[in-house]
CSV table of C-alpha atoms in Angstrom, one decimal:
chain,number,residue,atom,x,y,z
U,1,GLU,CA,134.5,133.0,-210.9
U,2,ASP,CA,132.4,130.0,-212.0
U,3,LYS,CA,134.2,126.7,-212.0
U,4,VAL,CA,133.4,123.3,-213.6
U,5,VAL,CA,135.5,120.2,-213.1
U,6,GLN,CA,134.8,117.0,-215.0
U,7,SER,CA,136.4,113.6,-214.3
U,8,PRO,CA,137.8,111.6,-215.6
U,9,LEU,CA,139.2,113.6,-218.5
U,10,SER,CA,139.4,110.5,-220.6
U,11,LEU,CA,138.1,106.9,-220.3
U,12,VAL,CA,138.6,103.8,-222.5
U,13,VAL,CA,136.2,100.9,-221.9
U,14,HIS,CA,134.9,97.9,-223.8
U,15,GLU,CA,131.5,97.6,-225.4
U,16,GLY,CA,128.9,96.5,-222.9
U,17,ASP,CA,130.6,98.1,-219.9
U,18,THR,CA,128.8,100.7,-217.7
U,19,VAL,CA,130.5,104.1,-217.2
U,20,THR,CA,129.9,106.9,-214.8
U,21,LEU,CA,131.1,110.5,-215.7
U,22,ASN,CA,131.4,113.1,-213.0
U,23,CYS,CA,130.8,116.9,-213.0
U,24,SER,CA,131.4,119.2,-210.0
U,25,TYR,CA,130.6,122.8,-210.2
U,26,GLU,CA,130.7,126.2,-208.4
U,27,VAL,CA,128.5,128.8,-209.9
U,28,THR,CA,126.5,131.8,-208.6
U,29,ASN,CA,122.7,131.9,-209.1
U,30,PHE,CA,122.5,128.3,-210.2
U,31,ARG,CA,119.5,127.6,-212.3
U,32,SER,CA,120.1,124.2,-214.0
U,33,LEU,CA,122.9,121.9,-215.2
U,34,LEU,CA,123.0,120.6,-218.8
U,35,TRP,CA,124.8,117.6,-220.3
U,36,TYR,CA,125.9,117.5,-223.9
U,37,LYS,CA,127.4,114.9,-226.2
U,38,GLN,CA,130.0,116.2,-228.7
U,39,GLU,CA,131.1,113.8,-231.5
U,40,LYS,CA,132.5,115.9,-234.2
U,41,LYS,CA,131.3,119.5,-234.1
U,42,ALA,CA,127.9,120.5,-232.6
U,43,PRO,CA,127.3,119.5,-229.0
U,44,THR,CA,124.0,117.7,-228.9
U,45,PHE,CA,121.7,118.2,-225.9
U,46,LEU,CA,121.2,115.2,-223.5
U,47,PHE,CA,119.7,116.4,-220.3
U,48,MET,CA,118.8,119.5,-218.3
U,49,LEU,CA,118.7,119.0,-214.5
U,50,THR,CA,117.1,121.4,-212.1
U,51,SER,CA,116.1,119.5,-209.0
U,52,SER,CA,118.3,117.4,-206.7
U,53,GLY,CA,117.8,113.7,-206.5
U,54,ILE,CA,115.5,113.3,-209.5
U,55,GLU,CA,117.0,111.0,-212.1
U,56,LYS,CA,116.5,111.8,-215.7
U,57,LYS,CA,116.6,108.9,-218.1
U,58,SER,CA,116.9,108.5,-221.8
U,59,GLY,CA,117.4,104.9,-223.0
U,60,ARG,CA,120.8,103.7,-221.7
U,61,LEU,CA,121.7,107.2,-220.4
U,62,SER,CA,120.7,108.6,-217.1
U,63,SER,CA,121.8,111.6,-215.0
U,64,ILE,CA,121.2,112.9,-211.5
U,65,LEU,CA,122.0,116.2,-209.7
U,66,ASP,CA,123.1,116.9,-206.1
U,67,LYS,CA,122.6,120.6,-205.5
U,68,LYS,CA,123.9,120.3,-201.9
U,69,GLU,CA,127.2,118.7,-202.8
U,70,LEU,CA,127.3,120.6,-206.2
U,71,PHE,CA,127.8,117.7,-208.5
U,72,SER,CA,126.1,115.7,-211.2
U,73,ILE,CA,126.8,112.3,-212.7
U,74,LEU,CA,126.0,110.9,-216.1
U,75,ASN,CA,125.7,107.1,-216.4
U,76,ILE,CA,125.8,105.1,-219.6
U,77,THR,CA,124.9,101.4,-219.3
U,78,ALA,CA,125.6,98.7,-221.9
U,79,THR,CA,127.9,101.0,-223.8
U,80,GLN,CA,128.2,100.8,-227.6
U,81,THR,CA,130.8,102.1,-230.0
U,82,GLY,CA,128.4,104.9,-231.0
U,83,ASP,CA,128.7,106.3,-227.4
U,84,SER,CA,132.3,107.3,-228.1
U,85,ALA,CA,132.3,111.1,-227.8
U,86,VAL,CA,133.3,113.9,-225.6
U,87,TYR,CA,130.7,114.5,-222.8
U,88,LEU,CA,130.3,118.1,-221.6
U,89,CYS,CA,128.6,119.4,-218.6
U,90,ALA,CA,127.6,123.0,-218.2
U,91,PRO,CA,125.8,124.6,-215.2
U,92,ASN,CA,123.6,127.5,-216.1
U,93,SER,CA,123.6,130.5,-213.8
U,94,GLY,CA,120.5,132.2,-215.4
U,95,GLY,CA,119.8,135.5,-213.8
U,96,GLY,CA,118.4,137.0,-216.9
U,97,ALA,CA,121.1,135.8,-219.2
U,98,ASP,CA,122.6,132.4,-219.5
U,99,GLY,CA,126.1,132.0,-220.9
U,100,LEU,CA,127.1,128.5,-220.1
U,101,THR,CA,130.3,127.6,-218.3
U,102,PHE,CA,131.6,124.3,-219.7
U,103,GLY,CA,134.0,121.8,-218.2
U,104,LYS,CA,136.8,120.4,-220.3
U,105,GLY,CA,134.7,117.3,-221.0
U,106,THR,CA,135.3,113.6,-220.6
U,107,HIS,CA,136.6,111.9,-223.7
U,108,LEU,CA,135.0,108.5,-223.8
U,109,ILE,CA,136.2,105.8,-226.1
U,110,ILE,CA,134.3,102.5,-226.4
U,111,GLN,CA,136.3,99.7,-227.8
U,112,PRO,CA,134.6,96.9,-229.7
G,1,ASP,CA,112.1,122.1,-238.7
G,2,ALA,CA,115.6,123.5,-239.3
G,3,GLY,CA,118.0,123.5,-236.4
G,4,VAL,CA,120.7,126.0,-235.8
G,5,THR,CA,122.7,126.8,-238.9
G,6,GLN,CA,126.1,128.4,-239.2
G,7,SER,CA,128.2,129.6,-242.1
G,8,PRO,CA,130.8,129.2,-243.3
G,9,THR,CA,131.8,125.7,-242.2
G,10,HIS,CA,135.6,126.4,-242.5
G,11,LEU,CA,137.6,129.5,-242.9
G,12,ILE,CA,141.3,130.3,-243.3
G,13,LYS,CA,142.6,133.8,-242.5
G,14,THR,CA,145.9,135.4,-241.8
G,15,ARG,CA,147.0,137.4,-238.8
G,16,GLY,CA,145.6,140.9,-238.6
G,17,GLN,CA,142.6,140.2,-240.8
G,18,GLN,CA,139.0,140.5,-239.8
G,19,VAL,CA,136.4,137.7,-240.0
G,20,THR,CA,132.6,137.6,-239.8
G,21,LEU,CA,130.7,134.4,-238.9
G,22,ARG,CA,127.0,133.9,-239.2
G,23,CYS,CA,124.3,132.0,-237.3
G,24,SER,CA,120.6,131.4,-237.8
G,25,PRO,CA,118.8,130.2,-234.7
G,26,LYS,CA,116.4,127.3,-234.4
G,27,SER,CA,112.8,128.1,-235.4
G,28,GLY,CA,111.0,129.7,-232.5
G,29,HIS,CA,114.2,130.8,-230.7
G,30,ASP,CA,115.1,134.5,-230.1
G,31,THR,CA,118.4,134.3,-228.2
G,32,VAL,CA,121.8,133.6,-229.7
G,33,SER,CA,124.9,132.8,-227.8
G,34,TRP,CA,128.4,132.4,-229.2
G,35,TYR,CA,131.2,130.2,-227.9
G,36,GLN,CA,134.8,129.6,-228.8
G,37,GLN,CA,136.2,126.0,-228.5
G,38,ALA,CA,139.9,125.5,-228.7
G,39,LEU,CA,141.2,122.0,-229.3
G,40,GLY,CA,140.8,119.7,-226.3
G,41,GLN,CA,138.8,122.3,-224.3
G,42,GLY,CA,135.2,122.9,-223.5
G,43,PRO,CA,133.4,125.7,-225.2
G,44,GLN,CA,134.0,129.2,-223.7
G,45,PHE,CA,131.2,131.7,-223.6
G,46,ILE,CA,131.8,134.9,-225.7
G,47,PHE,CA,128.5,136.7,-225.6
G,48,GLN,CA,124.8,136.4,-225.9
G,49,TYR,CA,122.3,138.5,-227.9
G,50,TYR,CA,118.6,139.0,-227.1
G,51,GLU,CA,116.3,141.5,-228.6
G,52,GLU,CA,119.1,142.8,-230.8
G,53,GLU,CA,121.3,143.7,-227.8
G,54,GLU,CA,124.3,142.1,-226.1
G,55,ARG,CA,122.8,140.8,-222.9
G,56,GLN,CA,125.8,139.1,-221.4
G,57,ARG,CA,129.5,138.9,-222.2
G,58,GLY,CA,132.3,136.5,-221.3
G,59,ASN,CA,135.9,137.2,-220.8
G,60,PHE,CA,136.8,138.2,-224.4
G,61,PRO,CA,138.5,141.3,-225.6
G,62,ASP,CA,136.7,144.0,-227.6
G,63,ARG,CA,138.1,142.6,-230.8
G,64,PHE,CA,135.2,140.2,-230.5
G,65,SER,CA,131.9,142.0,-231.4
G,66,GLY,CA,128.5,140.9,-232.6
G,67,HIS,CA,125.2,141.8,-233.9
G,68,GLN,CA,121.7,140.4,-233.9
G,69,PHE,CA,119.2,141.2,-236.6
G,70,PRO,CA,115.4,141.6,-236.4
G,71,ASN,CA,114.9,138.0,-237.7
G,72,TYR,CA,117.1,136.8,-234.7
G,73,SER,CA,120.0,135.7,-236.8
G,74,SER,CA,123.4,136.9,-235.6
G,75,GLU,CA,126.9,137.7,-236.6
G,76,LEU,CA,130.2,137.3,-234.8
G,77,ASN,CA,133.0,139.6,-235.9
G,78,VAL,CA,136.6,139.3,-234.9
G,79,ASN,CA,139.1,142.0,-235.7
G,80,ALA,CA,142.9,142.0,-235.8
G,81,LEU,CA,143.0,138.2,-235.8
G,82,LEU,CA,145.7,136.5,-233.7
G,83,LEU,CA,147.0,132.9,-234.1
G,84,GLY,CA,145.3,132.1,-230.8
G,85,ASP,CA,141.9,132.9,-232.3
G,86,SER,CA,142.1,129.6,-234.3
G,87,ALA,CA,139.2,127.5,-232.9
G,88,LEU,CA,135.8,126.1,-233.5
G,89,TYR,CA,133.2,128.8,-233.1
G,90,LEU,CA,129.9,127.6,-232.0
G,91,CYS,CA,126.5,129.3,-232.0
G,92,ALA,CA,123.7,128.2,-229.7
G,93,SER,CA,120.1,129.3,-229.7
G,94,SER,CA,117.5,129.3,-227.0
G,95,SER,CA,114.3,131.0,-226.0
G,96,GLY,CA,114.8,134.2,-224.0
G,97,LEU,CA,111.3,134.5,-222.7
G,98,ALA,CA,112.0,132.8,-219.4
G,99,GLY,CA,114.8,135.1,-218.6
G,100,GLY,CA,117.6,132.6,-218.6
G,101,GLY,CA,118.1,129.0,-217.7
G,102,GLU,CA,116.7,127.6,-220.9
G,103,THR,CA,118.3,124.7,-222.9
G,104,GLN,CA,120.7,125.9,-225.6
G,105,TYR,CA,120.9,124.1,-228.9
G,106,PHE,CA,124.1,124.2,-230.8
G,107,GLY,CA,124.9,124.7,-234.5
G,108,PRO,CA,127.6,122.7,-236.3
G,109,GLY,CA,130.2,125.4,-235.8
G,110,THR,CA,132.7,127.3,-238.0
G,111,ARG,CA,136.3,126.1,-237.9
G,112,LEU,CA,138.6,129.1,-238.1
G,113,LEU,CA,142.3,128.7,-238.8
G,114,VAL,CA,144.5,131.8,-238.5
G,115,LEU,CA,147.9,131.5,-240.2
């Protein structure tokens, strides 16, 4: 059975801090790993990672995948209150169909 | 370019009733996946539709069924509602051409409350 564990489950930091969110996974036929940000309803897409060791970057957010150790991290530098959200990771096992297996998410709160 | 749309936004039903939720995929996408998200949990995969057929199914009972239309829009039906079916139902669309592994884009969801 596919398994995804995110840590920490919740995190409270002050504006300007840097945070690192963790995602470890066990899936069969791994194709990619996706990160989403969920503020109220719709998870919004952040990154798709397919190759180990190649950092993907978007503004203050970056993410990297380690396919050997089966984990990914999401970094957010110079956090802002607008970064407050639940961050979800989901490995994609592909194989002709791609129902995502999500972790419980990390609830990040940025205090002004 | 319209993203993924879902209707209705909120719904209140009573136990034993049936409900139908609707989803229109992002323009250019042909694959629709449905997820159930209980409070405080990550989304759980229900099933995926491609070319009007159920291509993959998660661990959900037969009370959950779906349909995809020729225009790629989709419906999720839940029969004999239970209190535990109260959740946010999310629809995600993607392109099925690559055979899996594509990025899924989510709609705003339908909040279902079963009393």
